[in-house]
Amino acid sequence: MTFLYARAIAAVAVVALAGAGAGRCLAPVWGRERSGLEQVVFTMLGGLGVLGTLLFVVGQFYFTRGLLAAVLVPAAALGIAPAKKFVARGWHFCRERAGAKGAAGVIALVLLITAVAGLAEVRGDWENDAVAYHLLGPRVWLRDAVIRPVPDNCHTAFPQAAEVLFAALLSIGGDRAPGVFAVLPLGLFLLAVAALARRAGLGGYGAWWCMALVVSMPAVYAGARTGFIDVWYASLVMAAVILLLDLRWPADFAALGLFCGLAMGTKYTGLLVAPALALTSAYLWKKSGHRNGREFLAHWMLAGGVACLVASPFYLRNWILLGSPIYPTPEALLRFFHPKYLPVAAIREFQEYMWHRGAGLGRGPLAYLALPFHLTYQTSRFHGAGGIGLAPLAFAPMLLLFGAREKSTKALALLAWVMTSLWFLQQESRFLIPVYGIAAVLAVLGWRAMLARTGRMAAAMALAVVAISLSYGCFMIASARSEELHRVVSPSYAERVRAQQIPYLASFQYLNETAAVRKVLILDRSVPPYYLERDYLKPIGQWDEQVLPGVTRAVDALPRAQELGVTHVLDVQSTIAPFQVPPNFPGLELVVDLPEQRVYRVL
């Protein structure tokens, strides 16, 4: 186990250094006049994002472990020098924690929990997004030596700048490396929040409390766990927000476009970021020093062009291979695009599912006005896994009550409102993590404004609110990861519960360990192929993707098993379907017969 853990940690270190090396080449874009903290944030986020994008482009033609080593090793060597500077700047920033040692302790605790729990083996069924598609795609790419959407899983066609880095981690560090990697995007998100706080007028003391409030938000942490990309996406958005507050030169707009493009290359929700930023930027027009509207528009066209250029590989690939740049294709675009594998009925079913899932507590005017209350106390209804704490609702209104004089502060509030309004149509809490980061900054600004105008009693009550928020968040996060922590420190316990958390483990073990297995036909669409190390064919996908022309039921592929190169068939009895192989089906020999799982050899 020690070797597995050391290998995973080493892989994360290599990828982090490679990101620093790639970001080193981008440093002229945002200039040297940026603060040391901003330099760290921009270099690491930009470097890792561009590294993932370049590997994605190359991987369309060739994607092997040798290629990854050839790219990552020189980039990591190039990143050693900036990494030393970042460590020095980080130490200097940590020295600013005077008076905020409690905040620093909370941050250290959550990061430690994330690092240790990330060493646990990834487990779960198709309800776990990491198993269902975030890590499935990288596994298949490494096996096939090329990056392609998995035909039976439309989610593997989502923008994949982050998943390409998962593939690199799996290649170098094994299946535990993506879990340890979660510390890096979470840490970068916290640094981005701190940089935004300082840009908004808070010093080092205020920045530490902003980070503590954010890291203890269970709704934020839900997007930072193993295999999830929501905090990584939010970090890119936060980098763009930092730039937004000080847009002056064309290079600033180019850098803004870079981070918007990387956000678009990470999640489809990134398509809404640039419009929200542009609207807020119009409010800051006079502060930006533009001579006229034509110059302002020209600079935003530059930002939009850079964003589209950076994100284009992900959308063009889908258009070429799958018939639509956005896949699954929104029903409104079906008259223009003709997606492959997904019938119209499946697309409508998927959209209906997403619409109902994103209903939250309603989409009416009253539900909209009640959002601050619901996001604080009922975040689980938005699939938020525990809420965002009391501090944003308690302190952010204080900023309005006592007057937000700085235009940048008003711009942050405007941006948060615009992004929340756009999010209101699809109320998935993880999609709102960038706003949670902004809300923490506004909360600490409001806290500071309140302390400057009230007495000791109000100060004591405010401290109690912060303590409750931090305590509640740490308790929820530690509770959620307690089982993984137990598995890491107790290998015997991990082995005992392994069969309970990996579905159809016995069948996967047989198929992975038997030399005669070359290609497996999986009949049940709920079976997660992540645990299968062999090539496989799933005729009907998780969202009713139809992989084989003319095959609308998985069992109809059985007569063509030899023609398709199938050597074994996995048949299960799941929550959505019984066993599908008919009794005494010709050409099949039963080799594994267990409750709820059977494996056949094709004769």
XYZ file of C-alpha atoms in Angstrom:
603
model
C 0.000 0.000 0.000
C 2.868 2.357 0.757
C 4.118 2.049 -2.808
C 0.636 2.775 -4.210
C 0.355 5.886 -2.065
C 3.854 7.123 -2.903
C 3.266 6.568 -6.611
C 0.022 8.564 -6.524
C 1.641 11.466 -4.665
C 4.600 11.491 -7.047
C 2.276 11.601 -10.052
C 0.463 14.632 -8.656
C 3.815 16.345 -8.069
C 4.903 15.690 -11.669
C 1.648 17.017 -13.125
C 1.780 20.074 -10.847
C 5.352 20.829 -11.935
C 4.368 20.317 -15.574
C 1.545 22.812 -15.096
C 3.985 25.314 -13.604
C 6.311 24.777 -16.560
C 3.551 25.323 -19.104
C 2.302 28.352 -17.191
C 5.802 29.800 -17.186
C 5.520 30.196 -20.955
C 2.228 32.081 -20.552
C 3.454 34.577 -17.956
C 3.880 37.474 -20.459
C 0.130 37.351 -21.163
C -0.868 38.694 -17.753
C 2.307 40.690 -17.141
C 4.745 40.979 -14.253
C 2.941 43.802 -12.470
C 0.524 41.302 -10.930
C 0.920 40.459 -7.262
C 2.841 37.366 -6.286
C -0.355 35.586 -5.273
C -2.016 36.349 -8.603
C 1.091 35.179 -10.448
C 0.847 31.814 -8.694
C -2.868 31.461 -9.454
C -2.628 32.487 -13.107
C 0.503 30.473 -13.823
C -0.765 27.227 -12.305
C -4.331 27.458 -13.605
C -3.298 28.649 -17.049
C -0.471 26.150 -17.291
C -2.524 23.119 -16.266
C -5.426 24.206 -18.476
C -3.275 24.737 -21.565
C -1.396 21.498 -20.854
C -4.672 19.570 -20.765
C -5.882 21.257 -23.954
C -2.678 20.521 -25.876
C -2.681 16.880 -24.745
C -6.313 16.648 -25.857
C -5.440 17.923 -29.339
C -2.468 15.584 -29.725
C -4.482 12.725 -28.244
C -6.937 12.848 -31.140
C -4.199 11.200 -33.170
C -1.975 9.442 -30.652
C -2.282 9.028 -26.883
C 0.096 6.674 -25.110
C 2.031 6.556 -21.885
C 5.197 7.253 -23.846
C 3.676 10.416 -25.301
C 2.561 11.571 -21.860
C 6.050 11.040 -20.478
C 7.580 12.890 -23.423
C 5.365 15.914 -22.712
C 5.208 15.906 -18.916
C 8.866 15.300 -18.058
C 10.298 18.316 -19.976
C 7.412 20.494 -18.804
C 8.010 19.405 -15.214
C 11.707 20.211 -15.531
C 10.762 23.643 -16.831
C 8.464 24.097 -13.849
C 11.052 23.534 -11.126
C 12.275 27.146 -11.127
C 8.821 28.787 -10.905
C 7.771 26.182 -8.330
C 10.576 27.336 -6.040
C 9.349 30.928 -6.362
C 5.795 29.833 -5.663
C 6.868 28.047 -2.479
C 8.670 31.198 -1.315
C 5.639 33.360 -2.093
C 3.377 30.843 -0.398
C 5.504 30.956 2.732
C 5.353 34.748 2.682
C 1.560 34.624 2.334
C 1.289 32.119 5.181
C 3.143 34.545 7.420
C 0.243 36.974 6.949
C -2.052 34.703 8.940
C -1.453 36.702 12.155
C -4.831 37.010 13.830
C -6.290 34.391 11.506
C -4.702 31.260 12.927
C -8.134 29.722 13.410
C -8.878 30.213 9.720
C -5.502 28.710 8.787
C -6.223 25.710 10.994
C -9.562 25.052 9.278
C -7.945 25.272 5.841
C -5.124 22.920 6.835
C -7.588 20.417 8.308
C -9.779 20.243 5.193
C -6.794 19.988 2.838
C -5.331 17.199 4.978
C -8.636 15.311 4.923
C -8.774 15.714 1.149
C -5.229 14.455 0.633
C -5.526 11.417 2.893
C -9.042 10.406 1.813
C -7.968 10.822 -1.818
C -5.605 7.857 -1.366
C -8.614 5.534 -1.044
C -9.544 3.335 -3.985
C -12.271 4.800 -6.200
C -15.490 2.852 -5.737
C -19.184 3.119 -6.476
C -21.737 2.431 -9.185
C -23.170 4.503 -12.022
C -24.487 7.036 -9.479
C -20.886 8.096 -8.847
C -19.954 10.549 -11.635
C -16.247 9.749 -11.268
C -16.925 6.073 -11.979
C -19.668 6.730 -14.520
C -17.669 8.981 -16.867
C -15.029 11.336 -15.398
C -12.508 8.504 -14.958
C -14.031 6.043 -17.423
C -13.035 8.144 -20.440
C -9.363 8.421 -19.401
C -9.171 4.675 -18.774
C -10.513 3.908 -22.252
C -8.213 6.481 -23.893
C -5.134 4.928 -22.317
C -6.246 1.457 -23.364
C -7.049 2.471 -26.955
C -4.094 4.893 -27.291
C -6.361 7.611 -28.672
C -8.823 10.111 -27.189
C -12.337 9.403 -28.399
C -15.797 9.764 -26.852
C -16.990 6.437 -25.471
C -19.945 5.608 -27.766
C -22.112 4.149 -25.003
C -21.558 7.100 -22.658
C -22.503 10.522 -24.000
C -21.061 12.217 -20.919
C -17.545 11.337 -22.096
C -18.134 13.820 -24.931
C -18.338 16.720 -22.490
C -15.435 19.226 -22.674
C -12.455 17.315 -21.293
C -9.571 19.638 -20.434
C -9.600 18.317 -16.857
C -10.198 14.652 -17.724
C -7.064 14.635 -19.895
C -5.080 15.462 -16.761
C -6.840 12.548 -15.029
C -5.561 10.311 -17.821
C -2.010 11.531 -17.203
C -2.421 10.875 -13.486
C -3.799 7.367 -14.070
C -0.912 6.614 -16.407
C 1.804 7.743 -14.009
C 0.298 7.271 -10.578
C -2.333 4.561 -10.895
C -6.003 4.719 -9.972
C -5.415 6.561 -6.661
C -3.663 9.562 -8.202
C -6.855 11.437 -9.272
C -8.035 11.348 -5.664
C -4.832 12.899 -4.346
C -4.909 15.422 -7.193
C -8.137 16.856 -5.730
C -5.956 18.796 -3.266
C -4.404 20.829 -6.087
C -7.548 22.338 -7.679
C -9.052 22.900 -4.226
C -5.904 24.683 -3.087
C -5.780 26.771 -6.272
C -9.431 27.714 -5.826
C -8.691 28.921 -2.317
C -5.732 30.958 -3.560
C -7.911 32.436 -6.297
C -10.489 33.432 -3.672
C -7.694 34.993 -1.587
C -6.369 36.899 -4.614
C -9.872 38.165 -5.373
C -10.308 39.209 -1.747
C -7.112 41.240 -1.833
C -8.075 42.763 -5.178
C -11.411 43.753 -3.579
C -9.616 45.622 -0.806
C -9.216 42.989 1.902
C -5.717 42.457 3.255
C -4.044 39.195 4.119
C -6.129 38.847 7.283
C -9.415 39.109 5.381
C -8.161 36.806 2.635
C -7.506 34.028 5.156
C -11.063 34.249 6.493
C -12.446 34.194 2.945
C -10.539 30.983 2.274
C -11.702 29.449 5.539
C -15.350 30.201 4.790
C -15.046 28.715 1.295
C -13.120 25.559 2.214
C -15.671 24.760 4.945
C -18.656 24.980 2.576
C -19.855 21.395 2.004
C -21.540 22.552 -1.218
C -18.132 23.661 -2.514
C -16.370 20.565 -1.268
C -18.854 18.354 -3.128
C -17.201 19.524 -6.357
C -13.664 18.864 -5.118
C -13.823 15.159 -4.357
C -12.126 12.411 -6.326
C -12.783 12.688 -10.042
C -14.990 15.777 -9.863
C -14.070 18.846 -11.912
C -16.419 21.516 -10.531
C -13.879 23.210 -8.254
C -11.311 23.130 -11.045
C -13.831 24.835 -13.314
C -14.667 27.350 -10.578
C -10.961 28.172 -10.188
C -10.749 29.125 -13.862
C -13.808 31.335 -13.515
C -12.339 32.997 -10.420
C -9.132 33.761 -12.334
C -11.247 35.503 -14.979
C -13.084 37.451 -12.255
C -9.780 38.672 -10.789
C -8.780 39.956 -14.220
C -12.190 41.553 -14.680
C -11.594 43.959 -11.794
C -8.516 45.451 -13.462
C -8.997 45.310 -17.236
C -6.890 47.977 -18.917
C -4.679 46.679 -21.716
C -5.297 44.265 -24.615
C -3.134 41.678 -22.839
C -5.553 41.743 -19.902
C -8.450 40.947 -22.227
C -6.413 38.199 -23.897
C -5.724 36.643 -20.485
C -9.415 36.944 -19.623
C -10.270 35.190 -22.874
C -7.766 32.440 -22.073
C -9.421 31.582 -18.766
C -12.916 31.862 -20.249
C -11.849 29.480 -23.019
C -10.388 27.030 -20.522
C -13.653 27.184 -18.540
C -15.572 26.450 -21.764
C -13.180 23.554 -22.369
C -13.908 22.139 -18.913
C -17.712 22.352 -18.599
C -20.555 23.396 -20.888
C -21.619 25.875 -18.208
C -18.498 27.814 -19.168
C -20.416 29.055 -22.217
C -22.369 31.355 -19.882
C -19.320 32.833 -18.154
C -18.153 35.239 -20.860
C -21.578 36.939 -21.290
C -21.860 37.445 -17.520
C -18.341 38.886 -17.363
C -18.977 41.146 -20.361
C -22.125 42.568 -18.766
C -20.272 43.291 -15.531
C -17.354 44.744 -17.464
C -19.709 47.264 -19.068
C -20.498 48.497 -15.564
C -16.762 48.980 -14.963
C -16.227 50.701 -18.321
C -15.101 54.070 -16.975
C -12.755 52.491 -14.461
C -11.071 50.516 -17.238
C -9.861 53.730 -18.884
C -11.200 53.063 -22.394
C -11.443 56.156 -24.559
C -14.696 55.148 -26.241
C -17.136 52.314 -26.751
C -15.476 51.199 -29.972
C -12.180 50.504 -28.192
C -13.998 48.720 -25.372
C -15.874 46.534 -27.868
C -12.688 45.771 -29.801
C -10.981 44.561 -26.645
C -13.922 42.335 -25.773
C -13.881 40.928 -29.302
C -10.231 40.043 -28.649
C -11.222 38.276 -25.428
C -14.037 36.426 -27.198
C -11.748 35.377 -30.034
C -9.141 33.984 -27.651
C -11.830 32.151 -25.662
C -13.298 30.552 -28.787
C -9.851 29.591 -30.063
C -8.882 27.906 -26.798
C -12.187 26.030 -26.457
C -12.613 25.154 -30.142
C -10.805 21.758 -30.109
C -13.404 20.243 -27.778
C -16.414 21.467 -29.740
C -14.960 20.863 -33.211
C -14.024 17.293 -32.253
C -17.605 16.591 -31.206
C -18.973 18.177 -34.381
C -16.708 16.074 -36.578
C -17.093 12.741 -34.779
C -20.549 12.988 -33.221
C -22.407 15.365 -35.526
C -22.899 18.159 -32.983
C -20.511 20.505 -31.127
C -22.626 20.198 -27.968
C -23.335 16.575 -27.149
C -25.932 15.517 -26.056
C -27.449 18.037 -28.434
C -30.126 20.378 -27.042
C -33.437 19.600 -28.678
C -33.668 23.142 -30.068
C -30.532 22.487 -32.176
C -31.662 19.194 -33.690
C -32.802 20.965 -36.863
C -29.182 22.041 -37.438
C -27.206 19.064 -36.102
C -27.691 15.306 -36.326
C -26.033 13.623 -33.332
C -24.631 10.133 -33.652
C -25.616 7.270 -31.327
C -28.353 9.244 -29.535
C -31.895 8.907 -30.931
C -34.231 11.871 -30.555
C -36.247 10.078 -27.870
C -33.109 9.597 -25.756
C -32.173 13.273 -26.118
C -35.630 14.343 -25.001
C -35.514 11.959 -22.062
C -32.116 13.309 -21.025
C -33.269 16.921 -21.262
C -36.420 16.130 -19.301
C -34.320 14.487 -16.600
C -31.984 17.504 -16.401
C -34.921 19.933 -16.337
C -36.609 18.127 -13.448
C -33.316 17.608 -11.604
C -32.555 21.321 -11.878
C -35.924 22.489 -10.559
C -34.587 23.026 -7.047
C -37.350 24.602 -4.987
C -39.150 25.978 -8.004
C -38.532 28.408 -10.840
C -41.178 31.002 -10.004
C -40.654 34.593 -8.803
C -41.050 33.690 -5.135
C -38.510 30.868 -5.452
C -36.114 33.325 -7.104
C -36.479 35.881 -4.312
C -36.040 33.180 -1.675
C -32.782 31.861 -3.156
C -30.474 33.414 -0.501
C -32.453 31.695 2.239
C -32.756 28.364 0.401
C -29.080 28.263 -0.586
C -28.177 28.739 3.075
C -30.587 26.340 4.743
C -31.845 23.957 2.056
C -28.934 23.457 -0.306
C -29.499 19.702 -0.414
C -32.570 20.394 -2.538
C -30.153 21.723 -5.156
C -27.969 18.573 -4.812
C -25.653 20.691 -2.693
C -24.478 18.130 -0.150
C -24.715 20.283 2.943
C -25.005 23.987 2.270
C -22.694 27.005 2.312
C -22.897 28.033 5.979
C -24.455 31.039 7.684
C -21.828 33.681 6.950
C -22.822 34.743 3.385
C -26.470 35.327 4.300
C -25.518 36.962 7.598
C -22.803 39.342 6.382
C -23.201 40.009 2.643
C -26.382 42.107 3.220
C -24.369 44.183 5.697
C -22.310 45.401 2.779
C -25.450 46.886 1.248
C -26.712 48.156 4.584
C -23.548 50.084 5.396
C -22.912 51.052 1.811
C -20.537 49.440 -0.691
C -18.505 52.423 -1.834
C -15.935 50.711 -4.013
C -17.099 50.180 -7.568
C -15.225 46.876 -7.734
C -17.269 45.629 -4.769
C -20.496 46.618 -6.494
C -19.248 44.867 -9.638
C -18.682 41.641 -7.697
C -22.212 41.822 -6.308
C -23.569 42.466 -9.810
C -21.611 39.545 -11.261
C -22.822 37.206 -8.516
C -26.408 38.257 -9.203
C -26.071 37.775 -12.990
C -24.437 34.354 -12.646
C -27.042 33.231 -10.108
C -29.867 34.414 -12.376
C -28.441 32.380 -15.274
C -27.995 29.400 -12.955
C -31.606 29.646 -11.784
C -32.805 27.739 -14.855
C -30.635 24.718 -13.966
C -30.328 24.652 -10.198
C -27.452 22.248 -9.603
C -25.510 23.516 -6.604
C -22.086 22.469 -7.943
C -22.581 24.772 -10.936
C -22.753 27.761 -8.573
C -19.393 27.233 -6.848
C -17.836 30.363 -8.462
C -20.636 32.431 -6.907
C -20.008 30.796 -3.532
C -16.411 32.010 -3.752
C -17.554 35.555 -4.557
C -20.152 35.345 -1.772
C -17.413 34.555 0.746
C -15.502 37.676 -0.309
C -18.637 39.812 -0.057
C -19.402 38.253 3.340
C -16.002 39.172 4.780
C -16.305 42.673 3.318
C -19.698 42.987 5.011
C -18.289 41.560 8.232
C -15.524 44.166 8.222
C -17.977 46.992 7.462
C -20.235 45.862 10.309
C -17.389 45.672 12.831
C -16.343 49.210 11.919
C -19.792 50.571 12.815
C -21.103 48.406 15.665
C -20.155 47.550 19.231
C -18.705 44.548 21.031
C -22.001 42.661 21.255
C -22.438 42.680 17.485
C -18.793 41.661 17.066
C -19.296 38.694 19.419
C -22.428 37.625 17.532
C -20.576 37.883 14.229
C -17.763 35.739 15.574
C -20.315 33.172 16.714
C -21.830 33.062 13.223
C -18.387 32.448 11.697
C -17.600 29.770 14.283
C -20.881 27.987 13.581
C -20.265 28.104 9.827
C -16.734 26.730 10.133
C -17.626 24.056 12.691
C -20.662 22.869 10.769
C -18.735 22.703 7.507
C -15.762 20.825 8.962
C -18.082 18.344 10.674
C -20.004 17.680 7.443
C -16.831 17.290 5.376
C -15.112 14.993 7.884
C -18.275 12.898 8.230
C -18.647 12.561 4.470
C -15.092 11.267 4.085
C -14.767 9.253 7.281
C -15.326 5.951 5.488
C -12.581 6.712 2.945
C -10.208 7.784 5.715
C -10.876 4.480 7.477
C -10.088 2.562 4.299
C -6.788 4.384 3.852
C -5.490 3.720 7.361
C -6.866 0.167 7.557
C -6.184 -2.036 4.507
C -7.994 -4.946 6.163
C -11.144 -2.845 6.519
C -10.788 -1.669 2.911
C -10.647 -5.245 1.706
C -13.691 -6.264 3.770
C -15.942 -3.592 2.292
C -14.553 -3.764 -1.258
C -17.142 -6.250 -2.482
C -19.940 -4.114 -1.073
C -18.928 -0.968 -2.949
C -17.743 -2.350 -6.295
C -20.712 -3.832 -8.164
C -20.253 -7.288 -9.688
C -16.703 -7.496 -8.349
C -16.354 -11.260 -8.846
C -17.212 -10.981 -12.544
C -14.816 -8.085 -13.068
C -12.037 -10.010 -11.328
C -12.596 -13.048 -13.528
C -12.670 -10.984 -16.723
C -9.572 -8.971 -15.785
C -7.525 -11.975 -14.698
C -8.432 -14.446 -17.447
C -5.993 -14.326 -20.363
C -8.572 -15.592 -22.879
C -10.741 -12.500 -22.389
C -10.234 -10.032 -25.202
C -13.564 -8.227 -25.643
C -16.590 -8.282 -23.338
C -20.211 -7.735 -24.322
C -22.002 -5.910 -21.467
C -25.768 -6.289 -21.704
C -27.047 -4.184 -18.805
C -26.669 -0.434 -19.351
C -26.233 0.221 -15.598
C -23.008 -1.800 -15.342
C -20.022 0.588 -14.837
C -17.236 -0.468 -17.246
C -14.727 1.594 -15.246
C -13.748 -1.581 -13.358
C -13.150 -3.581 -16.539
C -9.576 -3.569 -17.853
C -10.467 -5.300 -21.128
C -11.989 -3.932 -24.291
C -15.766 -3.997 -24.150
C -18.943 -3.357 -26.104
C -22.106 -2.036 -24.515
C -24.794 -1.930 -27.254
C -27.177 0.256 -25.219
C -25.594 3.009 -23.168
C -26.481 4.566 -19.854
C -28.672 7.200 -21.549
C -30.013 4.795 -24.195
C -27.205 5.463 -26.653
C -27.438 3.006 -29.550
C -23.915 1.925 -30.419
C -24.734 -0.661 -33.117
C -26.895 0.285 -36.103
C -30.243 -1.504 -35.961
C -29.726 -2.808 -32.406
C -32.295 -1.278 -30.058
C -32.033 -3.995 -27.374
C -28.733 -5.221 -25.978
C -29.774 -8.859 -26.246
C -30.100 -8.447 -30.026
C -26.292 -8.222 -30.209
C -25.850 -11.790 -28.912
C -26.219 -13.517 -32.315
C -23.474 -11.224 -33.666
C -21.033 -11.849 -30.822
C -18.381 -13.648 -32.882
C -18.753 -11.178 -35.756
C -18.109 -8.322 -33.299
C -15.011 -9.996 -31.849
C -16.650 -10.687 -28.487
C -15.063 -13.450 -26.411
C -17.151 -13.148 -23.222
C -20.567 -11.850 -22.182
C -21.364 -10.169 -18.859
C -25.008 -10.526 -17.836
C -26.379 -9.166 -14.552
C -29.608 -8.813 -12.660
C -29.782 -5.143 -11.712
C -32.282 -2.667 -10.338
C -33.402 -1.775 -13.866
C -33.461 -5.168 -15.637
C -33.341 -8.950 -15.006
C -30.868 -11.345 -16.626
C -31.061 -10.909 -20.400
C -29.370 -14.014 -21.869
C -32.121 -16.529 -22.750
C -31.787 -20.025 -21.228
C -29.619 -22.441 -23.269
C -28.679 -19.750 -25.781
C -26.535 -21.420 -28.463
C -22.854 -20.543 -28.706
C -22.428 -19.543 -25.063
C -20.860 -21.415 -22.140
C -21.596 -20.280 -18.567
C -18.269 -19.854 -16.718
C -19.315 -17.663 -13.753
C -22.676 -18.211 -12.078
C -23.287 -16.106 -8.995
C -26.318 -14.343 -7.563
C -27.102 -11.327 -9.773
C -24.085 -11.846 -12.077
C -23.144 -14.293 -14.784
C -20.278 -14.513 -17.273
C -20.480 -16.529 -20.497
C -17.697 -17.606 -22.823
C -18.436 -17.294 -26.539
C -17.805 -20.648 -28.233
